[in-house]
Amino acid sequence: MLKVKLIEHTPNPEKIIAAAAKLCYSQVGVDEILEDMNEQKTQKLLDMLMTYGHHSPIEHVSFTFAIEGISRSLTHQLVRHRVASYSQQSQRYVKLKQFEYIIPPNIEKDEEAKIIFIESMKRIQEEYNQLVEILCRNELANLLKKYLKNEKLINTEEIEKKQYTILKGKAEKKAIEDARYVFPNACETKMIVTMNARELIHFFNQRCCTRAQWEIRQMAKTMLMQARIVAPVLFKYAGPSCVSGPCPEGGMSCGKMLEIRKEYEVK
């Protein structure tokens, strides 16, 4: 299940952006600008800034989201947004004893398709476990052989229990590194994502659009709704590109521009 949480952001993001924008055209210093920047002036300047398309000051603030319950299929799309920082749960270092997975809605609503899908996930988990066991056994044997040779020991009984545990841990780590290749795009993952506001708005333009894949669109809209709580003026016109201008999709447009605008308008 999708879980999105805005865990951190630049303090007073709208005030910071407004001050940065005003500095470009002001003779006074930052301290004086900030002292004079009340809430009303901040909102007025920021609203004008967003309308004019003067977007470089927006890059001074950033937003960090913790995201869970998403598929590897989604994250392959997400990391294409390069002006961002990502930290993702590793399948190389984390052994998935029972991996979670995302079921697409069209599969979820069809009982026959859902049964096939779930059985496939169960089979993959079993095959992953088998691969880990086989690869771990092989790698442990290699490590033990090297250790016995280097330490000039005769057999495994001479190896201390602590050292054996260390070698087994190394073997398992090596095993899951290769066994993970059987996992599907549906495999659930977790991420922490940080974007500056300008990139975040661009991300919303692209991924809130009805032509975006359903899962990343759902996530993008959830992120936007949370960002609006802390910076309502900044993200007032955020959403699909058609919210603040013409649809850029041409002949591939969904034709629902008025509905989309209503969906994303600030209440």
CSV table of N, CA and C in Angstrom, one decimal, residues 114-228:
chain,number,residue,atom,x,y,z
A,114,LYS,N,-5.6,-12.3,-11.1
A,114,LYS,CA,-5.0,-12.1,-9.8
A,114,LYS,C,-4.4,-13.4,-9.2
A,115,ILE,N,-5.1,-14.5,-9.5
A,115,ILE,CA,-4.6,-15.8,-9.0
A,115,ILE,C,-3.3,-16.2,-9.7
A,116,ILE,N,-3.2,-16.0,-11.0
A,116,ILE,CA,-2.0,-16.2,-11.8
A,116,ILE,C,-0.9,-15.4,-11.2
A,117,PHE,N,-1.1,-14.1,-11.0
A,117,PHE,CA,-0.1,-13.1,-10.5
A,117,PHE,C,0.4,-13.5,-9.2
A,118,ILE,N,-0.5,-13.8,-8.2
A,118,ILE,CA,0.0,-14.2,-6.9
A,118,ILE,C,0.7,-15.5,-6.9
A,119,GLU,N,0.3,-16.5,-7.7
A,119,GLU,CA,1.0,-17.7,-7.7
A,119,GLU,C,2.4,-17.5,-8.3
A,120,SER,N,2.5,-16.6,-9.3
A,120,SER,CA,3.8,-16.3,-9.8
A,120,SER,C,4.8,-15.7,-8.8
A,121,MET,N,4.2,-14.8,-7.9
A,121,MET,CA,5.0,-14.2,-6.9
A,121,MET,C,5.5,-15.2,-5.8
A,122,LYS,N,4.6,-16.2,-5.5
A,122,LYS,CA,4.9,-17.2,-4.6
A,122,LYS,C,6.1,-18.1,-5.1
A,123,ARG,N,6.0,-18.4,-6.4
A,123,ARG,CA,7.0,-19.2,-7.0
A,123,ARG,C,8.3,-18.5,-7.1
A,124,ILE,N,8.3,-17.2,-7.3
A,124,ILE,CA,9.6,-16.4,-7.4
A,124,ILE,C,10.2,-16.4,-6.0
A,125,GLN,N,9.4,-16.3,-4.9
A,125,GLN,CA,10.0,-16.3,-3.6
A,125,GLN,C,10.6,-17.6,-3.3
A,126,GLU,N,10.0,-18.7,-3.7
A,126,GLU,CA,10.6,-20.0,-3.5
A,126,GLU,C,11.9,-20.2,-4.2
A,127,GLU,N,11.9,-19.7,-5.5
A,127,GLU,CA,13.1,-19.9,-6.3
A,127,GLU,C,14.2,-19.0,-5.8
A,128,TYR,N,13.9,-17.8,-5.2
A,128,TYR,CA,14.8,-16.9,-4.6
A,128,TYR,C,15.5,-17.6,-3.4
A,129,ASN,N,14.6,-18.2,-2.6
A,129,ASN,CA,15.1,-18.9,-1.4
A,129,ASN,C,16.1,-20.1,-1.8
A,130,GLN,N,15.7,-20.8,-2.8
A,130,GLN,CA,16.5,-21.9,-3.3
A,130,GLN,C,17.8,-21.5,-3.8
A,131,LEU,N,17.8,-20.4,-4.6
A,131,LEU,CA,19.0,-19.8,-5.1
A,131,LEU,C,20.0,-19.3,-4.0
A,132,VAL,N,19.4,-18.7,-3.0
A,132,VAL,CA,20.2,-18.2,-1.9
A,132,VAL,C,20.9,-19.4,-1.2
A,133,GLU,N,20.1,-20.4,-1.0
A,133,GLU,CA,20.6,-21.6,-0.3
A,133,GLU,C,21.8,-22.2,-1.1
A,134,ILE,N,21.6,-22.4,-2.4
A,134,ILE,CA,22.6,-23.0,-3.2
A,134,ILE,C,23.8,-22.2,-3.3
A,135,LEU,N,23.6,-20.9,-3.6
A,135,LEU,CA,24.8,-20.0,-3.8
A,135,LEU,C,25.5,-19.8,-2.5
A,136,CYS,N,24.8,-19.7,-1.4
A,136,CYS,CA,25.4,-19.6,-0.1
A,136,CYS,C,26.3,-20.8,0.3
A,137,ARG,N,25.8,-22.0,0.0
A,137,ARG,CA,26.5,-23.2,0.3
A,137,ARG,C,27.8,-23.2,-0.6
A,138,ASN,N,27.7,-22.9,-1.8
A,138,ASN,CA,28.9,-22.9,-2.7
A,138,ASN,C,29.9,-21.9,-2.2
A,139,GLU,N,29.4,-20.7,-1.9
A,139,GLU,CA,30.4,-19.6,-1.5
A,139,GLU,C,31.0,-19.9,-0.2
A,140,LEU,N,30.2,-20.5,0.7
A,140,LEU,CA,30.8,-20.8,2.0
A,140,LEU,C,31.9,-21.9,1.9
A,141,ALA,N,31.6,-22.8,1.0
A,141,ALA,CA,32.6,-23.9,0.8
A,141,ALA,C,34.0,-23.3,0.3
A,142,ASN,N,33.9,-22.3,-0.6
A,142,ASN,CA,35.0,-21.6,-1.1
A,142,ASN,C,35.8,-20.8,0.0
A,143,LEU,N,35.0,-20.1,0.8
A,143,LEU,CA,35.6,-19.3,1.8
A,143,LEU,C,36.3,-20.2,2.9
A,144,LEU,N,35.6,-21.3,3.2
A,144,LEU,CA,36.2,-22.2,4.2
A,144,LEU,C,37.5,-22.8,3.7
A,145,LYS,N,37.5,-23.1,2.4
A,145,LYS,CA,38.7,-23.7,1.8
A,145,LYS,C,39.9,-22.7,1.9
A,146,LYS,N,39.6,-21.5,1.5
A,146,LYS,CA,40.6,-20.4,1.6
A,146,LYS,C,41.1,-20.2,3.0
A,147,TYR,N,40.1,-20.2,4.0
A,147,TYR,CA,40.5,-19.9,5.3
A,147,TYR,C,41.4,-21.1,5.9
A,148,LEU,N,41.0,-22.3,5.6
A,148,LEU,CA,41.7,-23.5,6.1
A,148,LEU,C,43.2,-23.4,5.6
A,149,LYS,N,43.3,-23.0,4.3
A,149,LYS,CA,44.6,-23.0,3.7
A,149,LYS,C,45.5,-21.9,4.3
A,150,ASN,N,44.9,-20.7,4.5
A,150,ASN,CA,45.6,-19.5,5.0
A,150,ASN,C,46.0,-19.7,6.4
A,151,GLU,N,45.1,-20.4,7.2
A,151,GLU,CA,45.4,-20.5,8.6
A,151,GLU,C,46.1,-21.9,8.9
A,152,LYS,N,46.3,-22.6,7.9
A,152,LYS,CA,47.0,-23.9,8.0
A,152,LYS,C,46.3,-24.9,9.0
A,153,LEU,N,44.9,-24.9,8.9
A,153,LEU,CA,44.1,-25.8,9.7
A,153,LEU,C,43.8,-27.1,8.9
A,154,ILE,N,43.5,-28.1,9.6
A,154,ILE,CA,43.3,-29.4,8.9
A,154,ILE,C,41.8,-29.6,8.5
A,155,ASN,N,40.8,-29.2,9.4
A,155,ASN,CA,39.4,-29.4,9.0
A,155,ASN,C,38.6,-28.3,9.6
A,156,THR,N,37.3,-28.2,9.3
A,156,THR,CA,36.4,-27.2,9.7
A,156,THR,C,36.1,-27.2,11.2
A,157,GLU,N,36.4,-28.3,11.9
A,157,GLU,CA,36.2,-28.4,13.3
A,157,GLU,C,37.1,-27.5,14.1
A,158,GLU,N,38.2,-27.2,13.4
A,158,GLU,CA,39.2,-26.3,14.1
A,158,GLU,C,38.9,-24.8,14.0
A,159,ILE,N,37.9,-24.5,13.2
A,159,ILE,CA,37.5,-23.1,13.0
A,159,ILE,C,36.6,-22.7,14.2
A,160,GLU,N,36.9,-21.5,14.8
A,160,GLU,CA,36.1,-21.0,15.9
A,160,GLU,C,34.7,-20.7,15.4
A,161,LYS,N,33.8,-20.9,16.3
A,161,LYS,CA,32.4,-20.7,16.0
A,161,LYS,C,32.1,-19.3,15.5
A,162,LYS,N,32.8,-18.3,16.1
A,162,LYS,CA,32.6,-16.9,15.7
A,162,LYS,C,33.1,-16.7,14.3
A,163,GLN,N,34.3,-17.2,14.0
A,163,GLN,CA,34.8,-17.1,12.6
A,163,GLN,C,33.9,-17.7,11.6
A,164,TYR,N,33.4,-18.9,12.0
A,164,TYR,CA,32.5,-19.6,11.0
A,164,TYR,C,31.3,-18.8,10.7
A,165,THR,N,30.7,-18.1,11.8
A,165,THR,CA,29.5,-17.3,11.6
A,165,THR,C,29.8,-16.1,10.7
A,166,ILE,N,31.0,-15.5,10.8
A,166,ILE,CA,31.5,-14.4,10.0
A,166,ILE,C,31.5,-14.9,8.5
A,167,LEU,N,32.1,-16.0,8.3
A,167,LEU,CA,32.3,-16.6,6.9
A,167,LEU,C,30.9,-16.9,6.3
A,168,LYS,N,30.0,-17.4,7.1
A,168,LYS,CA,28.7,-17.7,6.6
A,168,LYS,C,27.9,-16.4,6.2
A,169,GLY,N,28.1,-15.4,7.1
A,169,GLY,CA,27.5,-14.1,6.8
A,169,GLY,C,28.0,-13.5,5.4
A,170,LYS,N,29.3,-13.7,5.2
A,170,LYS,CA,29.9,-13.2,3.9
A,170,LYS,C,29.3,-14.0,2.8
A,171,ALA,N,29.2,-15.3,3.0
A,171,ALA,CA,28.7,-16.2,1.9
A,171,ALA,C,27.2,-15.8,1.6
A,172,GLU,N,26.4,-15.5,2.6
A,172,GLU,CA,25.0,-15.2,2.3
A,172,GLU,C,24.9,-13.9,1.6
A,173,LYS,N,25.7,-12.9,2.0
A,173,LYS,CA,25.7,-11.6,1.3
A,173,LYS,C,26.0,-11.8,-0.1
A,174,LYS,N,27.0,-12.6,-0.4
A,174,LYS,CA,27.4,-12.8,-1.8
A,174,LYS,C,26.3,-13.6,-2.6
A,175,ALA,N,25.6,-14.4,-1.9
A,175,ALA,CA,24.5,-15.2,-2.5
A,175,ALA,C,23.3,-14.4,-2.9
A,176,ILE,N,22.9,-13.5,-2.0
A,176,ILE,CA,21.7,-12.6,-2.3
A,176,ILE,C,22.0,-11.6,-3.3
A,177,GLU,N,23.3,-11.3,-3.5
A,177,GLU,CA,23.7,-10.4,-4.6
A,177,GLU,C,23.3,-10.9,-6.0
A,178,ASP,N,23.4,-12.2,-6.1
A,178,ASP,CA,23.0,-12.8,-7.4
A,178,ASP,C,21.6,-13.3,-7.4
A,179,ALA,N,21.1,-13.8,-6.3
A,179,ALA,CA,19.8,-14.4,-6.3
A,179,ALA,C,18.7,-13.3,-6.5
A,180,ARG,N,19.0,-12.1,-6.2
A,180,ARG,CA,18.0,-11.0,-6.4
A,180,ARG,C,17.6,-10.8,-7.9
A,181,TYR,N,18.3,-11.3,-8.8
A,181,TYR,CA,18.0,-11.2,-10.2
A,181,TYR,C,16.7,-11.8,-10.6
A,182,VAL,N,16.1,-12.7,-9.8
A,182,VAL,CA,14.9,-13.3,-10.1
A,182,VAL,C,13.7,-12.4,-9.7
A,183,PHE,N,13.9,-11.4,-8.9
A,183,PHE,CA,12.8,-10.6,-8.4
A,183,PHE,C,12.1,-9.8,-9.6
A,184,PRO,N,10.8,-9.6,-9.6
A,184,PRO,CA,10.1,-8.9,-10.7
A,184,PRO,C,10.0,-7.4,-10.5
A,185,ASN,N,9.5,-6.7,-11.5
A,185,ASN,CA,9.3,-5.3,-11.4
A,185,ASN,C,8.3,-5.0,-10.3
A,186,ALA,N,7.4,-6.0,-10.0
A,186,ALA,CA,6.3,-5.8,-9.0
A,186,ALA,C,6.9,-5.7,-7.6
A,187,CYS,N,8.1,-6.1,-7.4
A,187,CYS,CA,8.7,-6.2,-6.0
A,187,CYS,C,8.6,-4.8,-5.3
A,188,GLU,N,8.1,-4.8,-4.1
A,188,GLU,CA,7.9,-3.6,-3.3
A,188,GLU,C,9.2,-3.0,-2.9
A,189,THR,N,9.4,-1.7,-2.8
A,189,THR,CA,10.6,-1.1,-2.4
A,189,THR,C,10.3,0.2,-1.6
A,190,LYS,N,11.3,0.7,-1.0
A,190,LYS,CA,11.2,1.9,-0.2
A,190,LYS,C,12.2,2.9,-0.6
A,191,MET,N,11.9,4.2,-0.5
A,191,MET,CA,12.8,5.3,-1.0
A,191,MET,C,12.7,6.5,-0.1
A,192,ILE,N,13.8,7.3,0.0
A,192,ILE,CA,13.8,8.6,0.4
A,192,ILE,C,14.2,9.5,-0.8
A,193,VAL,N,13.4,10.5,-1.1
A,193,VAL,CA,13.6,11.3,-2.3
A,193,VAL,C,13.7,12.8,-1.9
A,194,THR,N,14.7,13.5,-2.4
A,194,THR,CA,14.8,14.9,-2.2
A,194,THR,C,14.9,15.6,-3.5
A,195,MET,N,14.1,16.6,-3.7
A,195,MET,CA,14.1,17.5,-4.9
A,195,MET,C,14.0,18.9,-4.5
A,196,ASN,N,14.7,19.8,-5.3
A,196,ASN,CA,14.4,21.2,-5.1
A,196,ASN,C,13.0,21.5,-5.7
A,197,ALA,N,12.5,22.7,-5.3
A,197,ALA,CA,11.1,23.0,-5.7
A,197,ALA,C,10.9,23.1,-7.2
A,198,ARG,N,11.9,23.6,-7.9
A,198,ARG,CA,11.7,23.7,-9.3
A,198,ARG,C,11.6,22.4,-10.0
A,199,GLU,N,12.5,21.4,-9.6
A,199,GLU,CA,12.4,20.1,-10.1
A,199,GLU,C,11.2,19.4,-9.7
A,200,LEU,N,10.7,19.7,-8.5
A,200,LEU,CA,9.5,19.0,-8.0
A,200,LEU,C,8.3,19.5,-8.8
A,201,ILE,N,8.2,20.7,-9.2
A,201,ILE,CA,7.1,21.2,-10.0
A,201,ILE,C,7.2,20.6,-11.4
A,202,HIS,N,8.4,20.5,-11.9
A,202,HIS,CA,8.6,19.8,-13.2
A,202,HIS,C,8.1,18.3,-13.1
A,203,PHE,N,8.5,17.7,-12.0
A,203,PHE,CA,8.1,16.3,-11.8
A,203,PHE,C,6.5,16.2,-11.8
A,204,PHE,N,5.9,17.1,-11.1
A,204,PHE,CA,4.4,17.1,-11.1
A,204,PHE,C,3.8,17.4,-12.4
A,205,ASN,N,4.4,18.2,-13.2
A,205,ASN,CA,4.0,18.5,-14.6
A,205,ASN,C,4.0,17.2,-15.4
A,206,GLN,N,5.0,16.4,-15.2
A,206,GLN,CA,5.2,15.2,-16.0
A,206,GLN,C,4.4,14.0,-15.5
A,207,ARG,N,4.4,13.8,-14.2
A,207,ARG,CA,3.9,12.6,-13.6
A,207,ARG,C,2.5,12.7,-13.0
A,208,CYS,N,1.9,13.9,-12.9
A,208,CYS,CA,0.5,14.0,-12.5
A,208,CYS,C,-0.4,13.9,-13.7
A,209,CYS,N,0.2,14.0,-14.9
A,209,CYS,CA,-0.6,13.9,-16.2
A,209,CYS,C,-1.2,12.5,-16.3
A,210,THR,N,-2.4,12.5,-16.9
A,210,THR,CA,-3.1,11.2,-17.1
A,210,THR,C,-2.4,10.2,-18.0
A,211,ARG,N,-1.4,10.8,-18.8
A,211,ARG,CA,-0.6,9.9,-19.7
A,211,ARG,C,0.5,9.2,-18.9
A,212,ALA,N,0.8,9.6,-17.7
A,212,ALA,CA,1.8,9.0,-16.9
A,212,ALA,C,1.3,7.6,-16.4
A,213,GLN,N,2.2,6.7,-16.1
A,213,GLN,CA,1.8,5.4,-15.6
A,213,GLN,C,1.0,5.5,-14.3
A,214,TRP,N,0.0,4.7,-14.1
A,214,TRP,CA,-1.0,4.9,-13.0
A,214,TRP,C,-0.3,4.9,-11.6
A,215,GLU,N,0.7,4.2,-11.4
A,215,GLU,CA,1.3,4.1,-10.0
A,215,GLU,C,2.1,5.4,-9.7
A,216,ILE,N,2.9,5.8,-10.6
A,216,ILE,CA,3.7,7.0,-10.4
A,216,ILE,C,2.8,8.3,-10.3
A,217,ARG,N,1.7,8.2,-11.1
A,217,ARG,CA,0.8,9.3,-11.1
A,217,ARG,C,0.1,9.4,-9.7
A,218,GLN,N,-0.3,8.3,-9.1
A,218,GLN,CA,-0.9,8.3,-7.8
A,218,GLN,C,0.1,8.8,-6.7
A,219,MET,N,1.4,8.4,-6.8
A,219,MET,CA,2.4,8.9,-5.9
A,219,MET,C,2.6,10.4,-6.1
A,220,ALA,N,2.7,10.8,-7.3
A,220,ALA,CA,3.0,12.3,-7.6
A,220,ALA,C,1.9,13.1,-7.0
A,221,LYS,N,0.7,12.7,-7.2
A,221,LYS,CA,-0.4,13.5,-6.7
A,221,LYS,C,-0.4,13.6,-5.1
A,222,THR,N,-0.1,12.5,-4.5
A,222,THR,CA,0.0,12.4,-3.0
A,222,THR,C,1.1,13.3,-2.5
A,223,MET,N,2.2,13.3,-3.2
A,223,MET,CA,3.3,14.2,-2.9
A,223,MET,C,2.9,15.7,-3.0
A,224,LEU,N,2.2,16.0,-4.1
A,224,LEU,CA,1.8,17.4,-4.3
A,224,LEU,C,0.9,17.9,-3.2
A,225,MET,N,-0.1,17.0,-2.8
A,225,MET,CA,-1.1,17.5,-1.8
A,225,MET,C,-0.3,17.8,-0.5
A,226,GLN,N,0.7,17.0,-0.2
A,226,GLN,CA,1.5,17.2,1.0
A,226,GLN,C,2.3,18.5,0.9
A,227,ALA,N,2.9,18.7,-0.2
A,227,ALA,CA,3.8,19.9,-0.4
A,227,ALA,C,2.9,21.2,-0.3
A,228,ARG,N,1.7,21.1,-0.8
A,228,ARG,CA,0.8,22.3,-0.8
A,228,ARG,C,0.5,22.7,0.7
